PDB file of C-alpha atoms in Angstrom:
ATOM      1  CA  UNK A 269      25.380  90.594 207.551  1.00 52.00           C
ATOM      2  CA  UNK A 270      24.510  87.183 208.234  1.00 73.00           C
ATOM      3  CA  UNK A 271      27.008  84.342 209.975  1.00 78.00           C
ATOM      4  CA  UNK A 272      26.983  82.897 206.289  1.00 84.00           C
ATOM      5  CA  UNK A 273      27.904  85.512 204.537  1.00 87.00           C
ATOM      6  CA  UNK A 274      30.861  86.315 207.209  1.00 87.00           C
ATOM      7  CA  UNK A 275      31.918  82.945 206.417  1.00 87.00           C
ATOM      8  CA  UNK A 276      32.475  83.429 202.528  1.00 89.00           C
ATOM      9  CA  UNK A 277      33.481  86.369 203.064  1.00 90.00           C
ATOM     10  CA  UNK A 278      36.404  85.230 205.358  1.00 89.00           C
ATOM     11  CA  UNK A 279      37.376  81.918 202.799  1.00 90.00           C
ATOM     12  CA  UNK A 280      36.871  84.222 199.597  1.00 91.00           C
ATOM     13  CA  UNK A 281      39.226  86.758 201.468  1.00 91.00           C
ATOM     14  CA  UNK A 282      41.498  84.127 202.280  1.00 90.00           C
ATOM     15  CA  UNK A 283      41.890  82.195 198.620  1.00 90.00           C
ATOM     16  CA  UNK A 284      42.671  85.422 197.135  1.00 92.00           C
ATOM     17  CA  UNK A 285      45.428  85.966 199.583  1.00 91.00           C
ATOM     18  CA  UNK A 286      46.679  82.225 199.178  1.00 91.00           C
ATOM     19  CA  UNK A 287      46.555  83.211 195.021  1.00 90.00           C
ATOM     20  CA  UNK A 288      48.406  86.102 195.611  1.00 93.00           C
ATOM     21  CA  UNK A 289      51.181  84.814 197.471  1.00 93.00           C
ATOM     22  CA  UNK A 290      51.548  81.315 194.720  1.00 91.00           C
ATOM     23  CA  UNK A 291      51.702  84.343 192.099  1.00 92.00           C
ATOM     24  CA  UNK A 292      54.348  85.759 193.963  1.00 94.00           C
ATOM     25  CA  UNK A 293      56.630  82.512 194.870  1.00 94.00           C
ATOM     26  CA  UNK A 294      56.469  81.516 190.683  1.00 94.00           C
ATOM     27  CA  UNK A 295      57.512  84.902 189.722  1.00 95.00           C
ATOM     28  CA  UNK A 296      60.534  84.585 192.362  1.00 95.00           C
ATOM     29  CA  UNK A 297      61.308  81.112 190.955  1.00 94.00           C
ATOM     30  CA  UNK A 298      60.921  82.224 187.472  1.00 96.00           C
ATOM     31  CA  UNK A 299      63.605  85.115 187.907  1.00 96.00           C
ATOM     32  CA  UNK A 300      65.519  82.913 189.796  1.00 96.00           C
ATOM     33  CA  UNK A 301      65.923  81.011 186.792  1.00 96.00           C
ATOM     34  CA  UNK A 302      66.555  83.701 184.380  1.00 96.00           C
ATOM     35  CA  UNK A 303      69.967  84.811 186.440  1.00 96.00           C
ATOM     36  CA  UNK A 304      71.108  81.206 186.664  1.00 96.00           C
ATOM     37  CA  UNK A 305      70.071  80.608 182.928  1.00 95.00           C
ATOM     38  CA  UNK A 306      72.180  83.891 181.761  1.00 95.00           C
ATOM     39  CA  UNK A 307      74.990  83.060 184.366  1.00 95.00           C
ATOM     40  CA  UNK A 308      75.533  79.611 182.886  1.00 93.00           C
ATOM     41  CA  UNK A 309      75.697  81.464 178.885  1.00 92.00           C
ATOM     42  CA  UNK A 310      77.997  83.521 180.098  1.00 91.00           C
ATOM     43  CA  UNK A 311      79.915  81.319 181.501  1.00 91.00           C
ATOM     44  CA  UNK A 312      80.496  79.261 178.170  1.00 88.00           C
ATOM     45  CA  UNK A 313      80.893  81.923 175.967  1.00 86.00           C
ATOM     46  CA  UNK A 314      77.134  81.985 174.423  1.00 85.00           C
ATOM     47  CA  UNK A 315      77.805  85.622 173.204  1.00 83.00           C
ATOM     48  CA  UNK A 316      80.323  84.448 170.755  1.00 82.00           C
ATOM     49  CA  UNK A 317      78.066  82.259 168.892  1.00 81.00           C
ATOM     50  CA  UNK A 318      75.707  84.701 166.948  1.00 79.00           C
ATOM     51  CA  UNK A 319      79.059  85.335 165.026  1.00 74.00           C
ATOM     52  CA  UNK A 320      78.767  81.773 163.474  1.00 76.00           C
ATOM     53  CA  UNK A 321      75.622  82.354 162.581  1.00 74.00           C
ATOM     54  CA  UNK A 322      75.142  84.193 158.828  1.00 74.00           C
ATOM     55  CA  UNK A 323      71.400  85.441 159.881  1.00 74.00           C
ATOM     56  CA  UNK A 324      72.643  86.775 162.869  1.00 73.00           C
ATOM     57  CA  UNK A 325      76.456  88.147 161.896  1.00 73.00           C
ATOM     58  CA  UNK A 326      75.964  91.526 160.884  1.00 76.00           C
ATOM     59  CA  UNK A 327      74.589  91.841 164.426  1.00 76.00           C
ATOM     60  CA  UNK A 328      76.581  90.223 166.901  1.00 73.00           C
ATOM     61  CA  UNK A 329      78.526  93.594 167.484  1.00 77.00           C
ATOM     62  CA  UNK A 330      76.369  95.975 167.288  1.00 81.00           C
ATOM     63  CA  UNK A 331      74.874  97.856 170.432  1.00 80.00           C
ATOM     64  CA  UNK A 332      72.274 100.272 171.216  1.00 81.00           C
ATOM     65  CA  UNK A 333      71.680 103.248 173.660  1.00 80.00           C
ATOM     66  CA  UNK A 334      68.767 102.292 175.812  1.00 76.00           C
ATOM     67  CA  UNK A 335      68.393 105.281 178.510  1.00 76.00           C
ATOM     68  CA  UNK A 336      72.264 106.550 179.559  1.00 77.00           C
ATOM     69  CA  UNK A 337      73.042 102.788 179.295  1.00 78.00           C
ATOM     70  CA  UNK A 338      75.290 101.089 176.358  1.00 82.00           C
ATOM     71  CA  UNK A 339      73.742  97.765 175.965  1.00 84.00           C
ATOM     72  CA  UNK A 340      74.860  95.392 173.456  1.00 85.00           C
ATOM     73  CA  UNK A 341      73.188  92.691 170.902  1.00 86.00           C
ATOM     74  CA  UNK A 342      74.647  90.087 172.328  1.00 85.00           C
ATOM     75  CA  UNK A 343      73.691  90.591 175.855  1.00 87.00           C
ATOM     76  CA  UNK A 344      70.206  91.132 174.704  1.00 88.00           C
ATOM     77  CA  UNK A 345      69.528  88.480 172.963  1.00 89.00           C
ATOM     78  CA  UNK A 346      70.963  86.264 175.647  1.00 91.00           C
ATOM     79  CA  UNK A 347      69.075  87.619 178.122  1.00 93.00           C
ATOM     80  CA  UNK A 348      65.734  87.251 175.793  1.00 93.00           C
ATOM     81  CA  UNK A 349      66.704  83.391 175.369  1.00 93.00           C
ATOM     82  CA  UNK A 350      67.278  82.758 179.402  1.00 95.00           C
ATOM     83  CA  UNK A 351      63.428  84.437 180.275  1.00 95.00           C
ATOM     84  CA  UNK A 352      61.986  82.059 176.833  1.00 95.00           C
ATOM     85  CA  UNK A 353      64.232  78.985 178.788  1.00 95.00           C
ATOM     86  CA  UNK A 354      63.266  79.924 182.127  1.00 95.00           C
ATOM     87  CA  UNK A 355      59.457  80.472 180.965  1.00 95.00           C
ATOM     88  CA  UNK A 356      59.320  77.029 179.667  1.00 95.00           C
ATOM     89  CA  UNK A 357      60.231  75.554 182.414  1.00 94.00           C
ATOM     90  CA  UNK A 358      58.054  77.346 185.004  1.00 92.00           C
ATOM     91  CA  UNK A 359      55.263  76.275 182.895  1.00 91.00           C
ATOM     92  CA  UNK A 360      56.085  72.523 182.897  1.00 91.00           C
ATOM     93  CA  UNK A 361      56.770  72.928 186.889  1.00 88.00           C
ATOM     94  CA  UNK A 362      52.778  74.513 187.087  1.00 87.00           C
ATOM     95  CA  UNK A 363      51.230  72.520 184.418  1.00 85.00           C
ATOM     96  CA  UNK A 364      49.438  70.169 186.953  1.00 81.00           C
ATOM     97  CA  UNK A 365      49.342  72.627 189.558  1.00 78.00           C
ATOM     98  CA  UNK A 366      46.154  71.983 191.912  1.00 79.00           C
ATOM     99  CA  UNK A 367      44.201  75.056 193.237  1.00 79.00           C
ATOM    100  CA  UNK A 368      45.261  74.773 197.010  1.00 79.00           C
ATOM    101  CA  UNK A 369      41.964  74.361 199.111  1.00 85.00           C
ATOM    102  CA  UNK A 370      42.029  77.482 201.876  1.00 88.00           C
ATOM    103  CA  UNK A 371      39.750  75.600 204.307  1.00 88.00           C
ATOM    104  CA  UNK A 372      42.037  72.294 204.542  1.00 89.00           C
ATOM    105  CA  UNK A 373      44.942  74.790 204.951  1.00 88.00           C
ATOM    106  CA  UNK A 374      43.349  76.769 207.896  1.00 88.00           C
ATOM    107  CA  UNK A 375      42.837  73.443 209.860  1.00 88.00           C
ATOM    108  CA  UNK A 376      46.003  72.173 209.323  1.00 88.00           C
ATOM    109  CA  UNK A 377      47.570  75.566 210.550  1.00 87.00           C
ATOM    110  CA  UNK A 378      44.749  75.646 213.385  1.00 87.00           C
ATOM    111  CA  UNK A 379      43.591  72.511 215.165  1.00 87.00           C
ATOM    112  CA  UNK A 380      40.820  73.897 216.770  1.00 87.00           C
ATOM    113  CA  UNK A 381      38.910  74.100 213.291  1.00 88.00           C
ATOM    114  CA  UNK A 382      39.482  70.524 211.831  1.00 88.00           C
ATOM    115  CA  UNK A 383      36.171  69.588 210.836  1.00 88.00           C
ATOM    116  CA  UNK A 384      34.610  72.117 212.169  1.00 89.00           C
ATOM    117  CA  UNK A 385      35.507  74.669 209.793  1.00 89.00           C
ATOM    118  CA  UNK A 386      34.886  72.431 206.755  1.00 89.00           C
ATOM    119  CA  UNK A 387      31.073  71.694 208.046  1.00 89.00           C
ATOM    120  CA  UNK A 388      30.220  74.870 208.402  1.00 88.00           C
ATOM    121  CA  UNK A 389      30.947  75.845 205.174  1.00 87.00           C
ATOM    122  CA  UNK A 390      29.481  73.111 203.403  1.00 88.00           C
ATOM    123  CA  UNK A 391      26.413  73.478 205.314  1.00 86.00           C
ATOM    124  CA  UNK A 392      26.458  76.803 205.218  1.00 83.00           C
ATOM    125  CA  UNK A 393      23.113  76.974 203.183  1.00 86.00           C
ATOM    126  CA  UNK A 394      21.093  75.195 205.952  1.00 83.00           C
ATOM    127  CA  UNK A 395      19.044  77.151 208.566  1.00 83.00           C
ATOM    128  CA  UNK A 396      19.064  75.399 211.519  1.00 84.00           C
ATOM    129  CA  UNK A 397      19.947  75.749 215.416  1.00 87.00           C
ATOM    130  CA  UNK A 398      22.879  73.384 215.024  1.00 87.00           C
ATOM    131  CA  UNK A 399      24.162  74.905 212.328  1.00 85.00           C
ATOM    132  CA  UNK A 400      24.037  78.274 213.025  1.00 86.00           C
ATOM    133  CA  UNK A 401      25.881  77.405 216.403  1.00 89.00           C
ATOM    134  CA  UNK A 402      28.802  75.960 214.246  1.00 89.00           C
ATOM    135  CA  UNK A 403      28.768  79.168 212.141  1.00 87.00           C
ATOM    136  CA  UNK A 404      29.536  81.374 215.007  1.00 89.00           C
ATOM    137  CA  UNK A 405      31.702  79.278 216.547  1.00 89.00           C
ATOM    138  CA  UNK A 406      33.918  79.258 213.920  1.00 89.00           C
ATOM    139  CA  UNK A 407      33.500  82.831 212.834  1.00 89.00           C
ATOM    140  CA  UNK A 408      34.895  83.492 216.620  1.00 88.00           C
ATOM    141  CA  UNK A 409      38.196  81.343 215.985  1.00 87.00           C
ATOM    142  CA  UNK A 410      38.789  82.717 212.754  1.00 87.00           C
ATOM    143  CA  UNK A 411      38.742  86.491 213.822  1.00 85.00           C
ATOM    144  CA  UNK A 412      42.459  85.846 214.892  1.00 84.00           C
ATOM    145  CA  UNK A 413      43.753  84.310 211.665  1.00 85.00           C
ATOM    146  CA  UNK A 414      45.185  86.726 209.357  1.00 86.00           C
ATOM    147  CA  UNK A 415      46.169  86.274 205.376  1.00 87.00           C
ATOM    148  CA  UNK A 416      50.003  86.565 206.489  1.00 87.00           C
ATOM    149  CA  UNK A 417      49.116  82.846 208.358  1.00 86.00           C
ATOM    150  CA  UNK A 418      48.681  81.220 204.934  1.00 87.00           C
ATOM    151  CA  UNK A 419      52.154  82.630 203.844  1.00 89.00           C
ATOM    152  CA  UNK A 420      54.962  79.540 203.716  1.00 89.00           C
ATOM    153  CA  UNK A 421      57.614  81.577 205.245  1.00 90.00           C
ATOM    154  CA  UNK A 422      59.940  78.134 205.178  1.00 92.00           C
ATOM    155  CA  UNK A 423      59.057  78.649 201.161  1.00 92.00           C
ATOM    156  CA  UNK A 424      59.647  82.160 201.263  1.00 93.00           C
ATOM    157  CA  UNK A 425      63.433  81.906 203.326  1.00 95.00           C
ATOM    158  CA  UNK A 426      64.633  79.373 200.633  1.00 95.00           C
ATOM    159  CA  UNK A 427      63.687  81.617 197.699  1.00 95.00           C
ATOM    160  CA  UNK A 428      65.276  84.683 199.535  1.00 95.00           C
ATOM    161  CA  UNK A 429      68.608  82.495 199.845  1.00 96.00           C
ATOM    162  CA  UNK A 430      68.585  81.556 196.007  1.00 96.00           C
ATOM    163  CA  UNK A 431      67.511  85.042 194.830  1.00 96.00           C
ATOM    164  CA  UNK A 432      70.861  86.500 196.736  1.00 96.00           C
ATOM    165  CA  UNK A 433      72.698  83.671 195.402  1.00 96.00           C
ATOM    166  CA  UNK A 434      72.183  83.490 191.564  1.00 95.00           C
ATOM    167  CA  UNK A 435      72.147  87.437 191.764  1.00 95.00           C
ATOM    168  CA  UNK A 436      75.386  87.393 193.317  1.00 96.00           C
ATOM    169  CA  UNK A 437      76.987  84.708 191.090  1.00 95.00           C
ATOM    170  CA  UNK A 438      75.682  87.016 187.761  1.00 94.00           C
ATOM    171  CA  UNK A 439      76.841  90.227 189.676  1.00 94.00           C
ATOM    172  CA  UNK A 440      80.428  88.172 190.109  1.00 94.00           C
ATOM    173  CA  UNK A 441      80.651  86.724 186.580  1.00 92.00           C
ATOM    174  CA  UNK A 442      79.888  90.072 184.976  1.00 90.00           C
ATOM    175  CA  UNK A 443      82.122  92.129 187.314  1.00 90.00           C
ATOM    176  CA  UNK A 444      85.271  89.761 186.523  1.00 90.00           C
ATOM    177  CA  UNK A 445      84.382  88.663 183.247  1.00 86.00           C
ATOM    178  CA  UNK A 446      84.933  85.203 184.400  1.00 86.00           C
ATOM    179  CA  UNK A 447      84.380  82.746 181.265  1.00 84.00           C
ATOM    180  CA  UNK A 448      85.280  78.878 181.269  1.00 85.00           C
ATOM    181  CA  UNK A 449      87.105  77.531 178.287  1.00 82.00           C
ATOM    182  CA  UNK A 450      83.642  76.156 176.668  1.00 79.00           C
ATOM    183  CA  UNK A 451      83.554  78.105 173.605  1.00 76.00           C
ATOM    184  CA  UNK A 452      80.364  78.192 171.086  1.00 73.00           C
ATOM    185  CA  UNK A 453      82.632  77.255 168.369  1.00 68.00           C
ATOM    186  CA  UNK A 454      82.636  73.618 169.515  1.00 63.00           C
ATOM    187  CA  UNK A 455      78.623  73.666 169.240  1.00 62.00           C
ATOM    188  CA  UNK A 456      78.954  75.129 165.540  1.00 58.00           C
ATOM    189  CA  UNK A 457      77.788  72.308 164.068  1.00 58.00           C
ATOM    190  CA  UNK A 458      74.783  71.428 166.185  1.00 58.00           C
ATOM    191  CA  UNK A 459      73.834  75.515 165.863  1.00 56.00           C
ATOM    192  CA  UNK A 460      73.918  75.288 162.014  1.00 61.00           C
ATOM    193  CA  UNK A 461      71.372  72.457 161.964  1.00 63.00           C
ATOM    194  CA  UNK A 462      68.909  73.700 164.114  1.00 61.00           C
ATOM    195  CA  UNK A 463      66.073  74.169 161.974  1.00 62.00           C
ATOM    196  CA  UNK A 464      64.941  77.856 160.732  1.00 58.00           C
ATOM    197  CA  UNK A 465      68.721  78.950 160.900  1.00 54.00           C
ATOM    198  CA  UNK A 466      70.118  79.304 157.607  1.00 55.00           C
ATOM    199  CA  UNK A 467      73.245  77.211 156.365  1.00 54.00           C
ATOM    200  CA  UNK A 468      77.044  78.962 157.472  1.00 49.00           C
ATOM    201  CA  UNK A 469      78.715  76.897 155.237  1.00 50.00           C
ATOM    202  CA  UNK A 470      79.574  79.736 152.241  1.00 50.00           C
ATOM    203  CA  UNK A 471      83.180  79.266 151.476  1.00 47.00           C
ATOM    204  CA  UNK A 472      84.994  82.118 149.341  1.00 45.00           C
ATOM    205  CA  UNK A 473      84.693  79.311 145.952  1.00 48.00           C
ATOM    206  CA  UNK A 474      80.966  80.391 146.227  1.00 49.00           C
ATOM    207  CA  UNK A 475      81.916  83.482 144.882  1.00 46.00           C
ATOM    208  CA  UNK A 476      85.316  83.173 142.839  1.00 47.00           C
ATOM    209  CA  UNK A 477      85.218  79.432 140.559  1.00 51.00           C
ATOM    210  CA  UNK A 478      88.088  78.148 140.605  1.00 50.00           C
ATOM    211  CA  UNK A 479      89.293  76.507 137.636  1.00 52.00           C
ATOM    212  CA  UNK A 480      90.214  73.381 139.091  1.00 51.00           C
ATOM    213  CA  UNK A 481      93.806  74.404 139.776  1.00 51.00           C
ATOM    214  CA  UNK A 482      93.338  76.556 142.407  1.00 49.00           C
ATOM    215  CA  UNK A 483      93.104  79.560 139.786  1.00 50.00           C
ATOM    216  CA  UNK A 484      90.305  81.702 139.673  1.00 48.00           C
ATOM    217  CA  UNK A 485      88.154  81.178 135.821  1.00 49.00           C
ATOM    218  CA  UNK A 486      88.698  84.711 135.166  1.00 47.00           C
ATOM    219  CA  UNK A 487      84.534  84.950 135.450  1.00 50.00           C
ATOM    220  CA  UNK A 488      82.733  87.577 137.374  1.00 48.00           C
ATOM    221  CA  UNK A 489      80.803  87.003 140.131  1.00 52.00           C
ATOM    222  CA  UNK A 490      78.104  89.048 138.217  1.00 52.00           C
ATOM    223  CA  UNK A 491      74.756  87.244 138.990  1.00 53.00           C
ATOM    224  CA  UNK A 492      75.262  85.701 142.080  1.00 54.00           C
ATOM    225  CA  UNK A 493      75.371  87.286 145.840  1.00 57.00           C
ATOM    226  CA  UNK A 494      78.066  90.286 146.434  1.00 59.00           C
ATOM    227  CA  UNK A 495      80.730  89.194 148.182  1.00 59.00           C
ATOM    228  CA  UNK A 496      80.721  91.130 151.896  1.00 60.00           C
ATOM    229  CA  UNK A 497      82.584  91.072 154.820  1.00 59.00           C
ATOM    230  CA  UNK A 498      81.277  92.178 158.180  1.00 59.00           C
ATOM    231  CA  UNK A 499      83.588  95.049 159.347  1.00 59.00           C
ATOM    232  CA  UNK A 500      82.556  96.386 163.407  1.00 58.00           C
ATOM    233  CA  UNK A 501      78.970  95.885 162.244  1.00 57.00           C
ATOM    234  CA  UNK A 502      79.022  96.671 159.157  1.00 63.00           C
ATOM    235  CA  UNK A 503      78.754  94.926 155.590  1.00 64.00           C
ATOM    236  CA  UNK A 504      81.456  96.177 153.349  1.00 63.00           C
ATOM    237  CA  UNK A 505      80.535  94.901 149.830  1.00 66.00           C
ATOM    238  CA  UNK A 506      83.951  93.420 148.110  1.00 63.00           C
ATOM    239  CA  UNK A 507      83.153  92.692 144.406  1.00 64.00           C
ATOM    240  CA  UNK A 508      84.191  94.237 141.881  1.00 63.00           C
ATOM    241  CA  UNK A 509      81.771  95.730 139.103  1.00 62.00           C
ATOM    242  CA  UNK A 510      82.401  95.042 135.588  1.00 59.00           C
ATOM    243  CA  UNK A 511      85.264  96.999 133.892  1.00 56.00           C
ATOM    244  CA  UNK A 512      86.169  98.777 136.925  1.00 55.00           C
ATOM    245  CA  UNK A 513      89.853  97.393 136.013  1.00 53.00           C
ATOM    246  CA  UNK A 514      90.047  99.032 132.363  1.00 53.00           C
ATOM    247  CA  UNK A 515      92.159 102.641 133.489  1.00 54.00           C
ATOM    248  CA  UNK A 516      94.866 100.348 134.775  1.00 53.00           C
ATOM    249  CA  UNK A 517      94.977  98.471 131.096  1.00 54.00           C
ATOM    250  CA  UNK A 518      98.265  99.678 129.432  1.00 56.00           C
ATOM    251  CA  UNK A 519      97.877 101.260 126.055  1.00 56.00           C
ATOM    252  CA  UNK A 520     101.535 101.445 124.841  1.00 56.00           C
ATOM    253  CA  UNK A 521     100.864 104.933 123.443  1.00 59.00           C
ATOM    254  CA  UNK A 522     102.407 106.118 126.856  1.00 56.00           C
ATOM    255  CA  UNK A 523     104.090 110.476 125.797  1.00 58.00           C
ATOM    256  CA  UNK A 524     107.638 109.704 125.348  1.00 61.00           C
ATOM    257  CA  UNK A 525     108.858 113.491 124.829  1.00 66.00           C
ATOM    258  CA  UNK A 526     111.342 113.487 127.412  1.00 64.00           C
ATOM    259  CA  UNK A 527     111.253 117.369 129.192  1.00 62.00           C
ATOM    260  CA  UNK A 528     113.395 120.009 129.000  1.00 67.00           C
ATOM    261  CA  UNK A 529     115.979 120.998 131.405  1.00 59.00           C
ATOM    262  CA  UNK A 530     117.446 124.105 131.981  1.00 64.00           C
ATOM    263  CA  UNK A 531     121.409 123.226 132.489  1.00 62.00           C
ATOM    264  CA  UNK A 532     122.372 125.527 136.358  1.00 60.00           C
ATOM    265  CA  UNK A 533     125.939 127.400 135.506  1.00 56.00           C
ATOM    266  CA  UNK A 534     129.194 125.904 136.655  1.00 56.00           C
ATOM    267  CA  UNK A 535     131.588 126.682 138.626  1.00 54.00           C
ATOM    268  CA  UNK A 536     135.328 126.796 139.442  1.00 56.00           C
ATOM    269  CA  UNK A 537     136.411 124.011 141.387  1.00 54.00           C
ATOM    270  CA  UNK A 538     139.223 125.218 143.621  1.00 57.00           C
ATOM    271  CA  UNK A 539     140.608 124.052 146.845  1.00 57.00           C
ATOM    272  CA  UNK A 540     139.891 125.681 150.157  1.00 58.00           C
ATOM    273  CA  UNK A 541     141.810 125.422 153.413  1.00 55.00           C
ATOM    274  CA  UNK A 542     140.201 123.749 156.877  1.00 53.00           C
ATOM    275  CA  UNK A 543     139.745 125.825 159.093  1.00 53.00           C
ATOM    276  CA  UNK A 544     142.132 123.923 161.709  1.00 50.00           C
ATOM    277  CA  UNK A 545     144.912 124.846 159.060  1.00 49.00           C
ATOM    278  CA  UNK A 546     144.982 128.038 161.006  1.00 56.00           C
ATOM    279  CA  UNK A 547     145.023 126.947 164.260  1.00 58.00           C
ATOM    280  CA  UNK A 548     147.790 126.721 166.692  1.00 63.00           C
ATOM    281  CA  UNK A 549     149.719 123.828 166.051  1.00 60.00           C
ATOM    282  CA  UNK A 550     151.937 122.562 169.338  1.00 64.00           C
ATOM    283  CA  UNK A 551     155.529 124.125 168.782  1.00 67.00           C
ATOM    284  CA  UNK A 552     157.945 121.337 167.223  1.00 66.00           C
ATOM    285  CA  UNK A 553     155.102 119.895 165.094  1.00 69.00           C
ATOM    286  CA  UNK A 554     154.106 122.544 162.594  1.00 72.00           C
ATOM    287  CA  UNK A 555     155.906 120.979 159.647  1.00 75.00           C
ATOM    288  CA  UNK A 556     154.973 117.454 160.294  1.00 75.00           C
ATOM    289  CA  UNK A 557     151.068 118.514 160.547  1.00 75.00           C
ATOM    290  CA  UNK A 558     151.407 120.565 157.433  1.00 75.00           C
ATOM    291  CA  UNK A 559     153.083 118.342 155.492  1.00 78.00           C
ATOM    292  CA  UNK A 560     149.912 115.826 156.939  1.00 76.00           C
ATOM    293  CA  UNK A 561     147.303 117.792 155.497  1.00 76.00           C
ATOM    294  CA  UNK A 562     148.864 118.578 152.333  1.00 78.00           C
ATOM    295  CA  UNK A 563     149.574 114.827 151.417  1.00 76.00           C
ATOM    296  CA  UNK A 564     145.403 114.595 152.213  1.00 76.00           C
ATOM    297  CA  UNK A 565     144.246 117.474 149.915  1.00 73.00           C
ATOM    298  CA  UNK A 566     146.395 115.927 146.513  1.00 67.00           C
TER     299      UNK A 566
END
C-alpha cells in the first residue's frame, strides 16, 4: 500500500468517525427535546384537551395494553406530538449544517500538521521526491491520532448534564403528578380553529328544536345525527326511536273488577292480665297498685 493510499485511508477513516459522532450528538439533542417537550404538556394539562375535541372525544380515555404495561391515549398521543415538535426543530437547527472538514480539524487539534497535512493531501496525486517526503511525514504524526481525538467531549459533558436533567424533571413530574393551573380549556378556542379539526360547537338545540320558548317542538330527531354521550370511552346513543313511548299511552279501558277476598274469622276480644299483675307488690301498696292498673285497663 502506497503513502497515498495510507493517507485516504486515514482521512476517509477519520470523516466517518467525525459523521458518526454529529449523528450521535443530534440524536442526544433531539431526545433531549422530546422529554422537555412532554414535561412542559404535562405540566399544563395537555392531556385534558383531546376531551374538547369531538374527533378526538371518544378517545381521550381509553387505554391500551402494550406488553405488561397500561398505557393510555392520552399519554400517547402526547408523546407522538413532543417527537413531531422536537423533529421540527432539529431539522431547522441542521438545515444549513456544513459537512465539517476532517483535515482542518486534525490541525487545529495538532499543530504539528497545519499545512502540512492539508498539502499532502491535495497533492497527493503528484509523484515527486518532495512530495512523497511530505506524505510520510505526515503519515508518521498521524499514527498517534485516534477517532476518539475528533470527539468534542466539552459537547458531549453538556449533553450528558441536560439528558440527566430533562429526564429527571419528566421522572419528577410524572412521579408527583405535579400540574400548574394552565388548563387546555383556556386554549379551547384557539384548538377548535386549527384547521382539519372539526367544529365542538354542537349544543343539545342541535338535536331537540326548541320552539322558541324554551319547549321542545314535539319533533323527532329522526333524520339528523343520534344524540350520544361519551360514557368511560364509550358512545351511549340517547335518542329515542319512533313510537318507543306508545305502551306507556293510557287507554282508559284499564280491568276494573275489583278481586275477591276471603274475609279471616274473628275473634273474641277479651282482656288479659300483665304479667307484672302477678308479681310481688311491696307490702302496704297492693291496693293502691291494683286499683292503678285497673283504672288503665277501662
Amino acid at each position: 500500500m502506497t503513502g497515498t493510499e495510507d493517507l485516504e485511508q486515514f482521512i476517509h477513516r477519520q470523516e466517518n468517525a467525525v459523521r458518526k459522532y454529529q449523528r450521535l450528538f443530534k440524536l442526544a439533542e433531539f431526545v433531549i427535546l422530546t422529554l422537555a417537550i412532554y414535561t412542559v404538556l404535562l405540566l399544563v394539562n395537555m392531556e385534558n384537551a383531546f376531551g374538547l375535541v369531538r374527533a378526538l372525544e371518544l378517545y381521550a380515555d381509553k387505554s391500551y395494553d402494550v406488553a405488561s404495561l397500561t398505557i393510555s391515549f392520552s399519554t400517547i398521543a402526547l408523546l407522538l406530538i413532543s417527537i413531531g415538535i422536537s423533529l421540527i426543530i432539529t431539522l431547522l437547527l441542521y438545515r444549513r449544517e456544513k459537512n465539517t472538514s476532517v483535515i482542518l480539524l486534525a490541525e487545529e487539534k495538532y499543530p504539528v500538521l497545519k499545512e502540512r497535512l492539508r498539502t499532502a493531501y491535495d497533492n497527493r496525486n503528484l509523484n515527486n521526491v518532495i512530495i512523497n517526503d511530505l506524505i510520510y511525514s505526515v503519515l508518521e504524526t498521524t499514527k498517534e491520532i485516534h477517532s476518539s481525538a475528533f470527539l468534542d467531549k466539552k459537547k458531549l459533558k453538556v449533553i450528558f448534564i441536560l439528558l440527566i436533567f430533562t429526564t429527571s424533571a419528566l421522572g419528577i413530574v410524572i412521579y408527583s403528578d405535579f400540574r400548574t393551573d394552565i388548563t387546555p380549556e383556556g386554549m379551547k378556542e384557539v384548538i377548535d380553529n386549527i384547521p382539519g379539526i372539526p367544529d365542538n360547537g354542537d349544543t343539545p338545540e342541535d338535536y331537540f328544536p326548541s320552539d322558541g320558548d324554551g319547549n321542545e317542538a314535539g319533533k323527532e330527531n329522526i333524520t339528523g345525527e343520534p344524540v350520544v354521550v361519551v360514557v368511560e370511552g364509550e358512545e351511549v346513543d340517547l335518542s329515542i326511536p319512533p313510537g318507543s313511548e306508545s305502551g306507556f299511552t293510557p287507554t282508559g279501558q284499564e280491568d276494573e273488577t275489583q278481586p275477591e277476598f276471603k274475609p279471616s274469622s274473628s275473634y273474641e276480644v277479651g282482656q288479659m292480665t300483665a304479667p307484672a299483675y302477678r308479681e310481688e307488690l311491696p307490702e302496704g301498696y297492693e291496693p293502691i297498685i291494683k286499683s292503678y292498673f285497673e283504672e288503665l285497663t277501662r
